[in-house]
Amino acid sequence: MTSIATARLQSTGQTAEKSPGGTEILRVEGLKVHFPVTSTLLRRTLGTVKAVDGVDFTIAAGETLGLVGESGCGKSTTGLSILRLIEPTSGRVVFRGEDLTGLSKRSLRPYRREMQIVLQDPYSSLDPRMTVRSIVSEPLKVHRLYKGAARAERVDELLQLVGLQPEHASRYPHEFSGGQRQRISIARALALDPQLLVLDEPVSALDVSIQAQVVNLLERLQDELSLAYLFVAHDLSIVKHICDRVAVMYLGHIVETGTTDDVYKRPTHPYTQALLSAVPIPDPEHRGRKKRIVLQGDVPSPQNPPSGCPFRTRCWKAQDICAEEMPELIDRFGHGHPSACHFAAPPENGPAVPASVR
Amino acid sequence: MDISSEPQTPDRADTRLGAPLLSVRDLTTRLAVESGVVQAVRGVSWDIYPGEILGIVGESGSGKSVSVSSLLRLLPSPPAIVSGSVMYNGQDLLTLPERRMRRIRGQEISMIFQDPMTSFNPVKTIGSQISEAIRVHHRSVSRRAARARAIELLGMVGVPSPEGRYKQFPHEYSGGMRQRAMIAMAMANQPKLIIADEPTTALDVTIQAQVLEILQLAQRETNAAIVLITHDLGLIAELADRVLVMYAGKVVESAPVMELFRQPRHPYTLSLLGSLPRLDVELDHLVSIPGQPPSLTNPPPGCAFYLRCKMSDGRERCWQEEPALLSIGAGPRSAACHFSDEMDGLAQSVTETTGVDVRAGKE
Ligand SMILES: Nc1ncnc2c1ncn2[C@@H]1O[C@H](COP(=O)(O)OP(=O)(O)OP(=O)(O)O)[C@@H](O)[C@H]1O
Ligand SMILES: Nc1ncnc2c1ncn2[C@@H]1O[C@H](COP(=O)(O)OP(=O)(O)O)[C@@H](O)[C@H]1O
Ligand code: SF4
Ligand code: SF4
Ligand SMILES: [Mg+2]
Ligand SMILES: [Mg+2]
């Protein structure tokens, strides 16, 4: 095999030996989600937003893959289209060997049970007129599981699993704090015994002290139920804490991926390096010691992405070739993990993040 | 270590900085709402000195925004009832006639908000709003000079092609650009004090880095003191000179930034530091603070942190007697905890806080 072919294999995630569960349960190949931009006035299509533009990754049973990147880069769209809550424009979503993209709504149903989603905003994602019991038991009702007393028992069990009391079941969402509401969302997502949870910014709306409660809960549930997580977030510190592997997105593309350890210690894509360097370190002893890469300008519009490398308009390393050729997501120089940059290289001035103080 | 017995102003011992620019004393804000009266700010005192950056941290609802809006008299009354004093230049801002207060706001003290969309007028161009801010306070400045100054300011904060951007409306700017324009406007009149309330919370981290750089530049240019309100301890660690930690409408700890992180003196601060996932340190487990902050409509007697505090261990004094903010040792530090001295030697540095059961300190 050529080195590029080997690298490709890695990029689509031959991660079995690295993940705890080992067996792949989700494989995403060439996923694209394009939204038409229409003018209601002129009644015609003005263009397309390429929200997700060719994304590949895999997740093994019991593993957590983090999806990070700035606002609008396509993280949520990726998560939603895996569950076909948004229809992919093209590409394959293979769940335990079955390509979900070809299935009818009806044949999709059994797979829906095994993949659930938890959304960012614990305020708007729960119906305010429903009691906690009806919220958590709704998926059981839809899938006609557990009847009568058994269903009530199942709800109690789920509430306890996420650290709530069975007494809470008769209350309404507004009677709970943000962290508790997120627990209710998680209980609902667990009702059908899923194998994969898509967690779309599950703690972003929470205060740090509450965030820690929910992060710890997610880690405990993963251990107990051997769940796989697709963890969507923009907070790089949380992703480092919770994820086994990470994929960095920019303008609808994965630009770097690998084990969390590799990517955080030896980021080779300029965007990853800039992202990591911009995170403030909560330790005043590091003040001024960390070299911060301040990028120029904003993320370009996904309706009109730059030619070649999507990052080139903000990249300090850009050369002519960057405007002409889209860099492939491969391991070019044996850094150990794939990166979509013609000039991928470890940070020039040592690691992007100060080494552990320990 | 000794804790003096009389309540003191948190910063008194910090002589290094000379006379304070602004002194807040016993600031109290109540807000009348349907369900009762929210005691949003419950007797807060602090000083800020010329040229320094004072960080205020605390979880949402702890009274950070209400306290600074109160001192600038930005809250409508009703529902707000504000008491206490805010001394600035020998006068109490809380009793100043509105006309004079308006002169101070925007000229001597300016404010940067979390969401600049709400602070810019959507139907006026960004440029005209900055020029206006200059001319309101400096009548003698010509329109043309104000325009030139506004363009200069926009350029300074890194708004690309400032002349063209001068003519654009707020919605034509990206979030990060609006926040930079907001900083430009806050700098316009060379203020003595800039109050920045979560200036980067709505922004992505790469844009946050841009805005912080501009904020530091604004401080260098104007030599203003900055009150930086945030819930991000990372920002505090990188920018603040001194820090106030707020909890349930009160200051529970006040310290120079280095000391706060190295040796927190309030159990809440310690838990906050331990609950942070870190980029630079490997943590097995995050410290989670059980429960949630108390209701401010009906705050509990005694210590507001009592129900979540591991160090209290159910001791009577904690729920019976409200701990005052007392100074610690000789330095410019204070904490509001009856058993603050038990934290001696508990956390030598922030990297060691995690996993430390704070009860271990008590024996
Ligand atoms: N229904 C839609 N119609 C048109 N464009 C859309 C639609 N949904 C998303 N987009 C666009 O697709 C891009 C990716 O959006 P997405 O919500 O996936 O971003 P994200 O990475 O989750 O961002 P955030 O961090 O802000 O949640 C954005 O440019 C967004 O504006
Ligand atoms: N306009 C208002 N009316 C009633 N209550 C308010 C109002 N603004 C804030 N509060 C309440 O005051 C308390 C402090 O709020 P705030 O200062 O905004 O917190 P922070 O800025 O620390 O997140 C909270 O309990 C909040 O719900
Ligand atoms: S391919 Fe070129 S523009 Fe893109 S990240 Fe690499 S150096 Fe920068
Ligand atoms: S006074 Fe008691 S309850 Fe309050 S912080 Fe100190 S030990 Fe904890
Ligand atoms: Mg999203
Ligand atoms: Mg606020």
GROMACS .gro file of N, CA and C and ligand atoms in nm, chain A residues 35-37 49-52 69-78 86 120 200-201 232 234 249 302, chain B residues 204, ligand 1:
model
  109
   35PHE      N    1  -2.759   2.337   0.158
   35PHE     CA    2  -2.891   2.400   0.170
   35PHE      C    3  -2.909   2.497   0.056
   36PRO      N    4  -3.021   2.488  -0.014
   36PRO     CA    5  -3.044   2.588  -0.119
   36PRO      C    6  -3.074   2.724  -0.056
   37VAL      N    7  -3.022   2.830  -0.116
   37VAL     CA    8  -3.056   2.964  -0.072
   37VAL      C    9  -3.155   3.018  -0.174
   49VAL      N   10  -2.570   2.686   0.032
   49VAL     CA   11  -2.481   2.690   0.147
   49VAL      C   12  -2.426   2.550   0.163
   50LYS      N   13  -2.293   2.539   0.151
   50LYS     CA   14  -2.233   2.407   0.166
   50LYS      C   15  -2.200   2.387   0.313
   51ALA      N   16  -2.302   2.355   0.392
   51ALA     CA   17  -2.285   2.348   0.537
   51ALA      C   18  -2.190   2.235   0.576
   52VAL      N   19  -2.206   2.120   0.509
   52VAL     CA   20  -2.114   2.009   0.528
   52VAL      C   21  -2.074   1.965   0.388
   69GLY      N   22  -1.495   2.316   1.631
   69GLY     CA   23  -1.479   2.416   1.528
   69GLY      C   24  -1.564   2.536   1.563
   70GLU      N   25  -1.544   2.645   1.488
   70GLU     CA   26  -1.615   2.767   1.521
   70GLU      C   27  -1.760   2.764   1.477
   71SER      N   28  -1.834   2.857   1.528
   71SER     CA   29  -1.975   2.869   1.496
   71SER      C   30  -1.997   2.867   1.345
   72GLY      N   31  -2.091   2.787   1.300
   72GLY     CA   32  -2.125   2.785   1.159
   72GLY      C   33  -2.041   2.693   1.073
   73CYS      N   34  -1.949   2.617   1.133
   73CYS     CA   35  -1.861   2.534   1.051
   73CYS      C   36  -1.928   2.403   1.009
   74GLY      N   37  -2.046   2.373   1.064
   74GLY     CA   38  -2.118   2.255   1.018
   74GLY      C   39  -2.127   2.141   1.118
   75LYS      N   40  -2.094   2.167   1.243
   75LYS     CA   41  -2.094   2.061   1.343
   75LYS      C   42  -2.235   2.007   1.367
   76SER      N   43  -2.329   2.096   1.396
   76SER     CA   44  -2.466   2.051   1.425
   76SER      C   45  -2.529   1.986   1.304
   77THR      N   46  -2.505   2.044   1.187
   77THR     CA   47  -2.561   1.987   1.065
   77THR      C   48  -2.511   1.844   1.046
   78THR      N   49  -2.383   1.821   1.074
   78THR     CA   50  -2.329   1.686   1.065
   78THR      C   51  -2.403   1.593   1.161
   86ILE      N   52  -3.184   1.592   0.939
   86ILE     CA   53  -3.167   1.672   0.818
   86ILE      C   54  -3.126   1.571   0.712
  120GLN      N   55  -2.827   2.137   2.270
  120GLN     CA   56  -2.758   2.234   2.353
  120GLN      C   57  -2.846   2.302   2.457
  200ASP      N   58  -2.511   1.746   2.108
  200ASP     CA   59  -2.481   1.872   2.040
  200ASP      C   60  -2.467   1.983   2.144
  201GLU      N   61  -2.345   2.016   2.178
  201GLU     CA   62  -2.314   2.119   2.279
  201GLU      C   63  -2.396   2.096   2.407
  232VAL      N   64  -2.037   1.711   2.008
  232VAL     CA   65  -2.019   1.835   1.933
  232VAL      C   66  -1.997   1.949   2.031
  234HIS      N   67  -1.772   2.356   2.099
  234HIS     CA   68  -1.669   2.450   2.055
  234HIS      C   69  -1.568   2.474   2.166
  249MET      N   70  -1.332   2.082   1.254
  249MET     CA   71  -1.401   2.123   1.131
  249MET      C   72  -1.378   2.269   1.099
  302PRO      N   73  -2.013   3.018   0.397
  302PRO     CA   74  -2.015   2.887   0.332
  302PRO      C   75  -2.092   2.889   0.200
  562ASP      N   76  -1.663   3.331   1.914
  562ASP     CA   77  -1.577   3.215   1.901
  562ASP      C   78  -1.438   3.246   1.953
  722LIG     N1   79  -3.167   2.502   0.734
  722LIG     C1   80  -3.062   2.572   0.690
  722LIG     N2   81  -3.073   2.648   0.578
  722LIG     C2   82  -2.968   2.717   0.532
  722LIG     N3   83  -2.846   2.720   0.590
  722LIG     C3   84  -2.829   2.649   0.702
  722LIG     C4   85  -2.936   2.572   0.759
  722LIG     N4   86  -2.889   2.511   0.872
  722LIG     C5   87  -2.760   2.549   0.885
  722LIG     N5   88  -2.723   2.632   0.783
  722LIG     C6   89  -2.592   2.690   0.762
  722LIG     O1   90  -2.498   2.584   0.757
  722LIG     C7   91  -2.376   2.619   0.821
  722LIG     C8   92  -2.343   2.518   0.931
  722LIG     O2   93  -2.439   2.530   1.034
  722LIG     P1   94  -2.433   2.445   1.167
  722LIG     O3   95  -2.555   2.477   1.246
  722LIG     O4   96  -2.408   2.303   1.134
  722LIG     O5   97  -2.304   2.506   1.239
  722LIG     P2   98  -2.238   2.466   1.378
  722LIG     O6   99  -2.099   2.426   1.347
  722LIG     O7  100  -2.322   2.372   1.453
  722LIG     O8  101  -2.233   2.609   1.450
  722LIG     P3  102  -2.261   2.652   1.604
  722LIG     O9  103  -2.132   2.634   1.674
  722LIG    O10  104  -2.296   2.799   1.589
  722LIG    O11  105  -2.374   2.570   1.656
  722LIG     C9  106  -2.396   2.762   0.869
  722LIG    O12  107  -2.342   2.849   0.776
  722LIG    C10  108  -2.544   2.778   0.878
  722LIG    O13  109  -2.580   2.913   0.865
   0.00000   0.00000   0.00000
